[in-house]
């Protein structure tokens, strides 16, 4: 009883401290490219969207009271809340799989994961609600899949799992691997479930919950499915070892190198047939992880992939590694509530996070001078840009240099969403993304919702130097005049960060399809 109380204290401190850190960072750092783009999902809600299902937009609407509170902190609030709940959920799952120590180790490893703590715990992405529903699904399925005699409560849990997987599918398409793992387990290890109506009701419930995405895609020529299938199409490219290496290194980094090392050690123990966890649970954890991770490694041999796509698969491996760590510590006769592996994992995550925040806010390395691709550029300088641009806009309108209904035009969904969130929307300026569907994504629908471009319109074209594209090349013949740009210099402290070019494009001649 005394150890249980101590474990709960450790867990509570971990959840509270990590949530506080994430909350501080959420309000301290400007939004990234993807985050501002998903803000448009809440601004223009729909049954689904070009890139992803609708859940992320609905979650943002819920937590911001339909964008009543739309600052960075409130947009990211779902990640802070879900991140705290997820830490508790993975503790509960680990406790059920083996014991409370396993659960506590899993909570520490979860907190040490860059993917779990930062990407889904601070940033607001589709992975945020997906991870929440993924863990709920694991909590339910790991409890019932191995059962041979089904109690009424087990049958109810199967239906609840169907609902949770459906909600995960509304978050991100890769959640289909939850059903893949569950059905593979049933086919290989427990076919009794095939004789229960609850399994089929659960699958049907998932499909019904996912139905809005199907309806939207039917209405839009299955454009979302076509887009994602093209991203992983392997028929038109040869073997690309650089892509595979990038994916491997990305998974190693995103999931914390320390965590991955412990995961590899636990998988080696599995290969050696060491019994540190029940056979049924071991099989289920592997089926909920390896197919998803393996699929993206195969894709990465031929196409460029992103390491966080496989992130949910590592949740099961964290649980497996935690059970292995508990077994090793027990075998050595040492019981530690906060073992060395967990300490190093969290310290490394804190170090990486600190360096990242300092680079974003203060520029530890001057990327503009060294001319390297600095991802921190996307998360700094937009508020500063607004302060410089809005006086230019107001003066141009007052002096008649630009028409009073002048809009902003951008050629790609990024930086269009940044310009929309930080410049256009708060100042009641319409922004349109003008280019092909593959370049502007959801803005093809937003353009229509905003009434489209009208003949005679004046427009500002705003392009940072790290995303520079010449409007004369993009919009040749569309406007009567494209003036030479004004230049706004963005500084981090006293260091020049980037230059933003503001073009005035006058008298739209032919809006075409826009």
C-alpha positions as semicolon CSV with decimal commas, in nm:
position;residue;x (nm);y (nm);z (nm)
1;X;0,000;0,000;0,000
2;X;0,284;0,237;0,087
3;X;0,458;0,173;-0,246
4;X;0,129;0,226;-0,431
5;X;0,086;0,567;-0,268
6;X;0,443;0,662;-0,355
7;X;0,394;0,555;-0,717
8;X;0,078;0,765;-0,738
9;X;0,266;1,065;-0,597
10;X;0,541;1,023;-0,858
11;X;0,281;0,994;-1,132
12;X;0,087;1,300;-1,014
13;X;0,404;1,510;-0,993
14;X;0,507;1,394;-1,341
15;X;0,171;1,481;-1,493
16;X;0,142;1,820;-1,322
17;X;0,499;1,932;-1,395
18;X;0,497;1,815;-1,755
19;X;0,159;1,981;-1,818
20;X;0,287;2,306;-1,665
21;X;0,598;2,303;-1,885
22;X;0,396;2,230;-2,196
23;X;0,143;2,500;-2,111
24;X;0,419;2,758;-2,071
25;X;0,579;2,669;-2,404
26;X;0,238;2,661;-2,577
27;X;0,183;3,027;-2,498
28;X;0,547;3,130;-2,548
29;X;0,613;3,014;-2,905
30;X;0,437;3,120;-3,225
31;X;0,253;2,858;-3,427
32;X;0,422;2,636;-3,684
33;X;0,320;2,582;-4,047
34;X;0,096;2,285;-3,979
35;X;-0,063;2,434;-3,669
36;X;-0,189;2,750;-3,835
37;X;-0,311;2,541;-4,125
38;X;-0,522;2,325;-3,890
39;X;-0,661;2,646;-3,739
40;X;-0,837;2,684;-4,076
41;X;-1,012;2,350;-4,007
42;X;-1,180;2,516;-3,710
43;X;-1,237;2,841;-3,896
44;X;-1,406;2,658;-4,185
45;X;-1,534;2,329;-4,038
46;X;-1,648;2,051;-4,270
47;X;-1,724;1,680;-4,271
48;X;-1,363;1,626;-4,377
49;X;-1,075;1,808;-4,544
50;X;-0,825;1,773;-4,826
51;X;-0,539;1,654;-4,605
52;X;-0,699;1,493;-4,301
53;X;-1,026;1,392;-4,135
54;X;-1,213;1,659;-3,937
55;X;-1,138;1,574;-3,573
56;X;-0,852;1,821;-3,524
57;X;-1,076;2,110;-3,634
58;X;-1,359;1,999;-3,407
59;X;-1,124;1,964;-3,111
60;X;-0,988;2,316;-3,166
61;X;-1,343;2,449;-3,188
62;X;-1,434;2,276;-2,861
63;X;-1,137;2,398;-2,659
64;X;-1,141;2,754;-2,797
65;X;-1,520;2,787;-2,765
66;X;-1,550;2,808;-3,143
67;X;-1,242;3,032;-3,169
68;X;-1,371;3,281;-2,912
69;X;-1,023;3,242;-2,762
70;X;-0,786;3,199;-3,055
71;X;-0,438;3,274;-2,921
72;X;-0,157;3,021;-2,946
73;X;-0,216;2,888;-2,594
74;X;-0,584;2,815;-2,651
75;X;-0,526;2,656;-2,991
76;X;-0,274;2,425;-2,825
77;X;-0,480;2,365;-2,511
78;X;-0,615;2,029;-2,640
79;X;-0,257;1,901;-2,664
80;X;-0,184;2,005;-2,306
81;X;-0,501;1,842;-2,172
82;X;-0,478;1,526;-2,382
83;X;-0,108;1,496;-2,304
84;X;-0,182;1,489;-1,931
85;X;-0,461;1,234;-1,975
86;X;-0,244;1,022;-2,205
87;X;0,031;1,001;-1,942
88;X;-0,225;0,866;-1,699
89;X;-0,370;0,628;-1,959
90;X;-0,036;0,472;-2,047
91;X;0,027;0,426;-1,675
92;X;-0,305;0,243;-1,641
93;X;-0,231;0,023;-1,943
94;X;0,115;-0,066;-1,811
95;X;-0,031;-0,142;-1,469
96;X;-0,282;-0,382;-1,623
97;X;-0,025;-0,546;-1,848
98;X;0,210;-0,626;-1,561
99;X;0,219;-0,406;-1,251
100;X;0,222;-0,046;-1,131
101;X;0,599;-0,015;-1,170
102;X;0,564;-0,101;-1,539
103;X;0,292;0,162;-1,564
104;X;0,510;0,425;-1,399
105;X;0,807;0,344;-1,624
106;X;0,577;0,372;-1,926
107;X;0,461;0,716;-1,808
108;X;0,824;0,827;-1,778
109;X;0,915;0,694;-2,123
110;X;0,603;0,860;-2,267
111;X;0,709;1,193;-2,116
112;X;1,061;1,145;-2,252
113;X;0,938;1,093;-2,607
114;X;0,975;1,400;-2,830
115;X;0,681;1,272;-3,034
116;X;0,456;1,235;-2,730
117;X;0,571;1,533;-2,526
118;X;0,626;1,792;-2,799
119;X;0,463;1,691;-3,128
120;X;0,136;1,573;-2,973
121;X;0,168;1,731;-2,628
122;X;0,248;2,092;-2,722
123;X;0,185;2,136;-3,094
124;X;-0,173;2,110;-3,220
125;X;-0,178;1,845;-3,493
126;X;-0,411;1,561;-3,600
127;X;-0,184;1,332;-3,396
128;X;-0,307;1,505;-3,079
129;X;-0,660;1,358;-3,073
130;X;-0,540;1,044;-3,253
131;X;-0,301;0,953;-2,970
132;X;-0,576;1,009;-2,712
133;X;-0,821;0,774;-2,885
134;X;-0,540;0,531;-2,973
135;X;-0,454;0,488;-2,604
136;X;-0,820;0,447;-2,508
137;X;-0,850;0,179;-2,775
138;X;-0,538;0,001;-2,647
139;X;-0,670;0,021;-2,291
140;X;-0,989;-0,157;-2,395
141;X;-0,849;-0,406;-2,646
142;X;-0,552;-0,528;-2,443
143;X;-0,795;-0,609;-2,164
144;X;-1,031;-0,823;-2,372
145;X;-0,857;-0,968;-2,679
146;X;-0,701;-1,259;-2,490
147;X;-1,023;-1,355;-2,309
148;X;-1,158;-1,702;-2,377
149;X;-1,481;-1,667;-2,183
150;X;-1,653;-1,341;-2,260
151;X;-1,830;-1,163;-1,978
152;X;-2,099;-0,908;-2,062
153;X;-1,851;-0,636;-1,968
154;X;-1,600;-0,774;-2,222
155;X;-1,858;-0,755;-2,497
156;X;-1,940;-0,395;-2,402
157;X;-1,569;-0,309;-2,406
158;X;-1,541;-0,445;-2,760
159;X;-1,819;-0,212;-2,874
160;X;-1,659;0,078;-2,688
161;X;-1,331;-0,004;-2,859
162;X;-1,512;0,017;-3,192
163;X;-1,633;0,365;-3,101
164;X;-1,287;0,473;-2,988
165;X;-1,122;0,343;-3,305
166;X;-1,386;0,525;-3,509
167;X;-1,296;0,850;-3,333
168;X;-0,927;0,777;-3,390
169;X;-1,004;0,730;-3,761
170;X;-1,176;1,069;-3,759
171;X;-0,842;1,202;-3,635
172;X;-0,601;1,034;-3,875
173;X;-0,622;0,758;-4,135
174;X;-0,336;0,555;-3,986
175;X;-0,569;0,465;-3,698
176;X;-0,690;0,184;-3,926
177;X;-0,388;-0,005;-3,789
178;X;-0,575;-0,041;-3,460
179;X;-0,828;-0,264;-3,633
180;X;-0,548;-0,430;-3,828
181;X;-0,370;-0,523;-3,505
182;X;-0,688;-0,637;-3,332
183;X;-0,808;-0,851;-3,622
184;X;-0,465;-1,006;-3,675
185;X;-0,456;-1,103;-3,309
186;X;-0,804;-1,252;-3,330
187;X;-0,718;-1,452;-3,644
188;X;-0,391;-1,586;-3,506
189;X;-0,460;-1,629;-3,135
190;X;-0,828;-1,606;-3,039
191;X;-1,080;-1,690;-3,310
192;X;-1,356;-1,718;-3,054
193;X;-1,416;-1,347;-3,107
194;X;-1,521;-1,424;-3,465
195;X;-1,827;-1,599;-3,323
196;X;-1,946;-1,293;-3,131
197;X;-2,182;-1,035;-3,273
198;X;-2,008;-0,763;-3,069
199;X;-1,695;-0,780;-3,286
200;X;-1,897;-0,708;-3,599
201;X;-2,099;-0,440;-3,422
202;X;-1,773;-0,276;-3,317
203;X;-1,638;-0,277;-3,674
204;X;-1,971;-0,141;-3,799
205;X;-1,969;0,131;-3,534
206;X;-1,619;0,240;-3,641
207;X;-1,738;0,258;-4,001
208;X;-2,047;0,460;-3,906
209;X;-1,839;0,709;-3,707
210;X;-1,601;0,740;-4,003
211;X;-1,892;0,794;-4,242
212;X;-1,859;1,178;-4,258
213;X;-1,516;1,134;-4,418
214;X;-1,659;0,896;-4,676
215;X;-1,947;1,133;-4,756
216;X;-1,710;1,429;-4,799
217;X;-1,481;1,229;-5,024
218;X;-1,773;1,112;-5,238
219;X;-1,875;1,475;-5,277
220;X;-1,518;1,571;-5,370
221;X;-1,416;1,286;-5,601
222;X;-1,224;1,101;-5,325
223;X;-0,960;1,371;-5,343
224;X;-0,826;1,311;-4,992
225;X;-0,769;0,940;-5,048
226;X;-0,616;1,008;-5,389
227;X;-0,381;1,267;-5,241
228;X;-0,254;1,038;-4,963
229;X;-0,217;0,739;-5,193
230;X;0,001;0,951;-5,422
231;X;0,226;1,038;-5,127
232;X;0,315;0,672;-5,073
233;X;0,299;0,551;-5,434
234;X;0,608;0,335;-5,492
235;X;0,549;0,249;-5,857
236;X;0,720;0,553;-6,010
237;X;1,045;0,570;-5,816
238;X;1,340;0,343;-5,752
239;X;1,504;0,251;-5,425
240;X;1,602;0,568;-5,234
241;X;1,842;0,485;-4,950
242;X;1,859;0,850;-4,843
243;X;1,484;0,854;-4,776
244;X;1,508;0,531;-4,577
245;X;1,800;0,664;-4,372
246;X;1,609;0,986;-4,305
247;X;1,305;0,792;-4,184
248;X;1,515;0,567;-3,959
249;X;1,703;0,860;-3,808
250;X;1,377;1,053;-3,771
251;X;1,208;0,770;-3,583
252;X;1,519;0,732;-3,366
253;X;1,515;1,104;-3,281
254;X;1,139;1,167;-3,255
255;X;1,088;0,879;-3,016
256;X;1,396;0,972;-2,810
257;X;1,719;0,777;-2,873
258;X;1,718;0,648;-2,514
259;X;1,363;0,516;-2,548
260;X;1,450;0,349;-2,878
261;X;1,756;0,179;-2,728
262;X;1,545;0,033;-2,447
263;X;1,281;-0,071;-2,701
264;X;1,547;-0,250;-2,906
265;X;1,672;-0,428;-2,593
266;X;1,318;-0,541;-2,513
267;X;1,263;-0,664;-2,869
268;X;1,589;-0,857;-2,847
269;X;1,459;-1,016;-2,527
270;X;1,143;-1,113;-2,716
271;X;1,353;-1,277;-2,988
272;X;1,539;-1,466;-2,715
273;X;1,200;-1,588;-2,581
274;X;1,246;-1,429;-2,242
275;X;0,924;-1,427;-2,046
276;X;0,904;-1,079;-1,900
277;X;0,541;-1,027;-1,999
278;X;0,243;-1,253;-2,070
279;X;0,264;-1,417;-2,410
280;X;-0,080;-1,288;-2,514
281;X;0,003;-0,930;-2,424
282;X;0,341;-0,950;-2,595
283;X;0,178;-1,070;-2,918
284;X;-0,086;-0,797;-2,905
285;X;0,166;-0,520;-2,839
286;X;0,376;-0,629;-3,135
287;X;0,074;-0,645;-3,365
288;X;-0,033;-0,294;-3,262
289;X;0,313;-0,155;-3,338
290;X;0,528;-0,336;-3,592
291;X;0,286;-0,333;-3,891
292;X;0,251;0,047;-3,877
293;X;0,622;0,112;-3,824
294;X;0,722;-0,146;-4,083
295;X;0,485;-0,008;-4,346
296;X;0,639;0,338;-4,335
297;X;0,990;0,196;-4,342
298;X;0,896;0,013;-4,662
299;X;0,744;0,330;-4,809
300;X;1,057;0,521;-4,710
301;X;1,264;0,297;-4,935
302;X;1,097;0,463;-5,233
303;X;0,923;0,784;-5,122
304;X;0,991;1,068;-4,882
305;X;0,806;1,007;-4,555
306;X;0,773;1,193;-4,224
307;X;0,892;1,018;-3,906
308;X;0,590;1,114;-3,695
309;X;0,358;0,913;-3,921
310;X;0,466;0,596;-3,741
311;X;0,452;0,758;-3,395
312;X;0,143;0,579;-3,256
313;X;0,310;0,243;-3,318
314;X;0,574;0,329;-3,060
315;X;0,317;0,349;-2,779
316;X;0,294;-0,031;-2,767
317;X;0,672;-0,060;-2,781
318;X;0,703;0,184;-2,489
319;X;0,480;-0,050;-2,289
320;X;0,687;-0,350;-2,395
321;X;1,011;-0,173;-2,300
322;X;0,865;-0,074;-1,963
323;X;0,774;-0,435;-1,883
324;X;1,125;-0,543;-1,984
325;X;1,284;-0,274;-1,765
326;X;1,073;-0,381;-1,468
327;X;1,181;-0,741;-1,522
328;X;1,551;-0,649;-1,540
329;X;1,537;-0,438;-1,226
330;X;1,354;-0,714;-1,039
331;X;1,612;-0,967;-1,156
332;X;1,890;-0,748;-1,018
333;X;1,706;-0,710;-0,687
334;X;1,691;-0,333;-0,728
335;X;1,354;-0,158;-0,710
336;X;1,365;0,200;-0,837
337;X;1,074;0,433;-0,886
338;X;1,275;0,652;-1,122
339;X;1,541;0,430;-1,284
340;X;1,842;0,553;-1,476
341;X;1,696;0,477;-1,822
342;X;1,395;0,697;-1,745
343;X;1,611;0,974;-1,604
344;X;1,837;0,985;-1,910
345;X;1,532;0,976;-2,139
346;X;1,369;1,277;-1,973
347;X;1,695;1,470;-1,936
348;X;1,769;1,422;-2,308
349;X;1,418;1,534;-2,401
350;X;1,452;1,844;-2,180
351;X;1,790;1,923;-2,337
352;X;1,656;1,890;-2,693
353;X;1,346;2,092;-2,606
354;X;1,550;2,368;-2,440
355;X;1,784;2,399;-2,737
356;X;1,484;2,409;-2,971
357;X;1,305;2,680;-2,775
358;X;1,621;2,891;-2,745
359;X;1,681;2,859;-3,119
360;X;1,323;2,962;-3,197
361;X;1,311;3,259;-2,963
362;X;1,670;3,379;-2,949
363;X;1,856;3,219;-3,242
364;X;2,146;3,031;-3,088
365;X;2,268;2,981;-3,444
366;X;2,232;3,262;-3,698
367;X;2,071;3,069;-3,982
368;X;2,038;3,378;-4,204
369;X;2,411;3,437;-4,200
370;X;2,505;3,070;-4,240
371;X;2,235;3,011;-4,504
372;X;2,111;2,678;-4,375
373;X;1,753;2,553;-4,367
374;X;1,634;2,649;-4,022
375;X;1,295;2,498;-3,927
376;X;1,270;2,743;-3,638
377;X;1,205;3,022;-3,891
378;X;0,847;2,910;-3,933
379;X;0,775;2,968;-3,562
380;X;0,909;3,318;-3,516
381;X;0,860;3,667;-3,657
382;X;0,494;3,661;-3,764
383;X;0,376;3,897;-3,490
384;X;0,664;4,126;-3,573
385;X;0,563;4,114;-3,939
386;X;0,208;4,216;-3,851
387;X;0,334;4,521;-3,663
388;X;0,525;4,636;-3,971
389;X;0,273;4,539;-4,239
390;X;-0,055;4,675;-4,098
391;X;0,067;5,040;-4,090
392;X;0,175;4,997;-4,454
393;X;-0,167;4,854;-4,541
394;X;-0,358;5,131;-4,358
395;X;-0,144;5,404;-4,516
396;X;-0,185;5,259;-4,866
397;X;-0,563;5,248;-4,829
398;X;-0,578;5,601;-4,683
399;X;-0,357;5,745;-4,959
400;X;-0,541;5,560;-5,236
401;X;-0,232;5,370;-5,339
402;X;-0,431;5,046;-5,297
403;X;-0,808;4,991;-5,312
404;X;-0,988;4,967;-4,980
405;X;-1,087;4,605;-5,037
406;X;-0,730;4,498;-5,117
407;X;-0,662;4,135;-5,033
408;X;-0,355;3,922;-4,962
409;X;-0,254;3,649;-5,206
410;X;-0,021;3,357;-5,138
411;X;0,080;3,070;-5,368
412;X;0,092;2,782;-5,118
413;X;-0,087;2,665;-4,804
414;X;0,226;2,770;-4,622
415;X;0,298;3,050;-4,560
416;X;-0,065;3,132;-4,654
417;X;-0,199;3,002;-4,322
418;X;0,059;3,202;-4,124
419;X;-0,026;3,518;-4,314
420;X;-0,395;3,444;-4,262
421;X;-0,372;3,381;-3,888
422;X;-0,130;3,659;-3,794
423;X;-0,201;3,930;-4,054
424;X;-0,520;3,888;-4,253
425;X;-0,791;3,741;-4,031
426;X;-0,736;3,956;-3,718
427;X;-0,734;4,269;-3,935
428;X;-1,041;4,173;-4,143
429;X;-0,843;4,130;-4,465
430;X;-0,936;3,849;-4,702
431;X;-0,656;3,613;-4,793
432;X;-0,666;3,386;-5,098
433;X;-0,425;3,112;-5,195
434;X;-0,389;3,116;-5,572
435;X;-0,226;2,814;-5,733
436;X;-0,297;2,449;-5,810
437;X;-0,490;2,228;-5,568
438;X;-0,172;2,036;-5,484
439;X;-0,016;2,362;-5,368
440;X;-0,301;2,527;-5,180
441;X;-0,488;2,228;-5,029
442;X;-0,785;2,338;-4,815
443;X;-0,756;2,694;-4,942
444;X;-0,927;2,576;-5,262
445;X;-1,243;2,550;-5,048
446;X;-1,163;2,857;-4,836
447;X;-1,130;3,068;-5,153
448;X;-1,488;2,976;-5,245
449;X;-1,615;3,042;-4,893
450;X;-1,462;3,391;-4,911
451;X;-1,635;3,466;-5,237
452;X;-1,338;3,421;-5,467
453;X;-1,129;3,689;-5,633
454;X;-1,309;3,961;-5,827
455;X;-1,201;4,148;-6,139
456;X;-1,037;4,479;-6,052
457;X;-0,911;4,364;-5,710
458;X;-0,581;4,491;-5,574
459;X;-0,369;4,241;-5,383
460;X;-0,062;4,224;-5,162
461;X;0,178;3,941;-5,226
462;X;0,386;3,876;-4,914
463;X;0,676;3,630;-4,929
464;X;0,951;3,562;-4,673
465;X;1,292;3,505;-4,824
466;X;1,301;3,144;-4,698
467;X;0,986;3,072;-4,905
468;X;1,059;3,320;-5,184
469;X;0,867;3,283;-5,511
470;X;0,849;3,568;-5,761
471;X;0,488;3,684;-5,820
472;X;0,580;3,792;-6,173
473;X;0,644;3,425;-6,253
474;X;0,335;3,298;-6,070
475;X;0,075;3,554;-6,173
476;X;0,204;3,686;-6,504
477;X;-0,079;3,850;-6,696
478;X;-0,330;3,835;-6,410
479;X;-0,264;4,192;-6,286
480;X;-0,207;4,512;-6,477
481;X;0,079;4,618;-6,252
482;X;0,310;4,432;-6,011
483;X;0,524;4,690;-5,832
484;X;0,871;4,643;-5,693
485;X;0,843;4,523;-5,332
486;X;0,889;4,691;-5,000
487;X;1,119;4,497;-4,769
488;X;1,042;4,425;-4,405
489;X;1,335;4,292;-4,203
490;X;1,256;4,056;-3,917
491;X;1,499;4,049;-3,625
492;X;1,558;3,805;-3,340
493;X;1,696;4,040;-3,081
494;X;1,949;4,244;-3,277
495;X;2,022;3,966;-3,526
496;X;1,870;3,977;-3,872
497;X;1,649;3,669;-3,906
498;X;1,486;3,702;-4,248
499;X;1,351;3,949;-4,499
500;X;0,987;3,963;-4,607
501;X;0,899;4,116;-4,942
502;X;0,568;4,298;-4,981
503;X;0,453;4,335;-5,342
504;X;0,158;4,546;-5,454
505;X;-0,034;4,386;-5,740
506;X;-0,295;4,616;-5,892
507;X;-0,617;4,569;-6,087
508;X;-0,679;4,198;-6,131
509;X;-0,770;4,145;-6,497
510;X;-0,894;3,788;-6,495
511;X;-0,950;3,585;-6,176
512;X;-0,991;3,268;-6,381
513;X;-1,103;2,975;-6,165
514;X;-1,018;3,158;-5,844
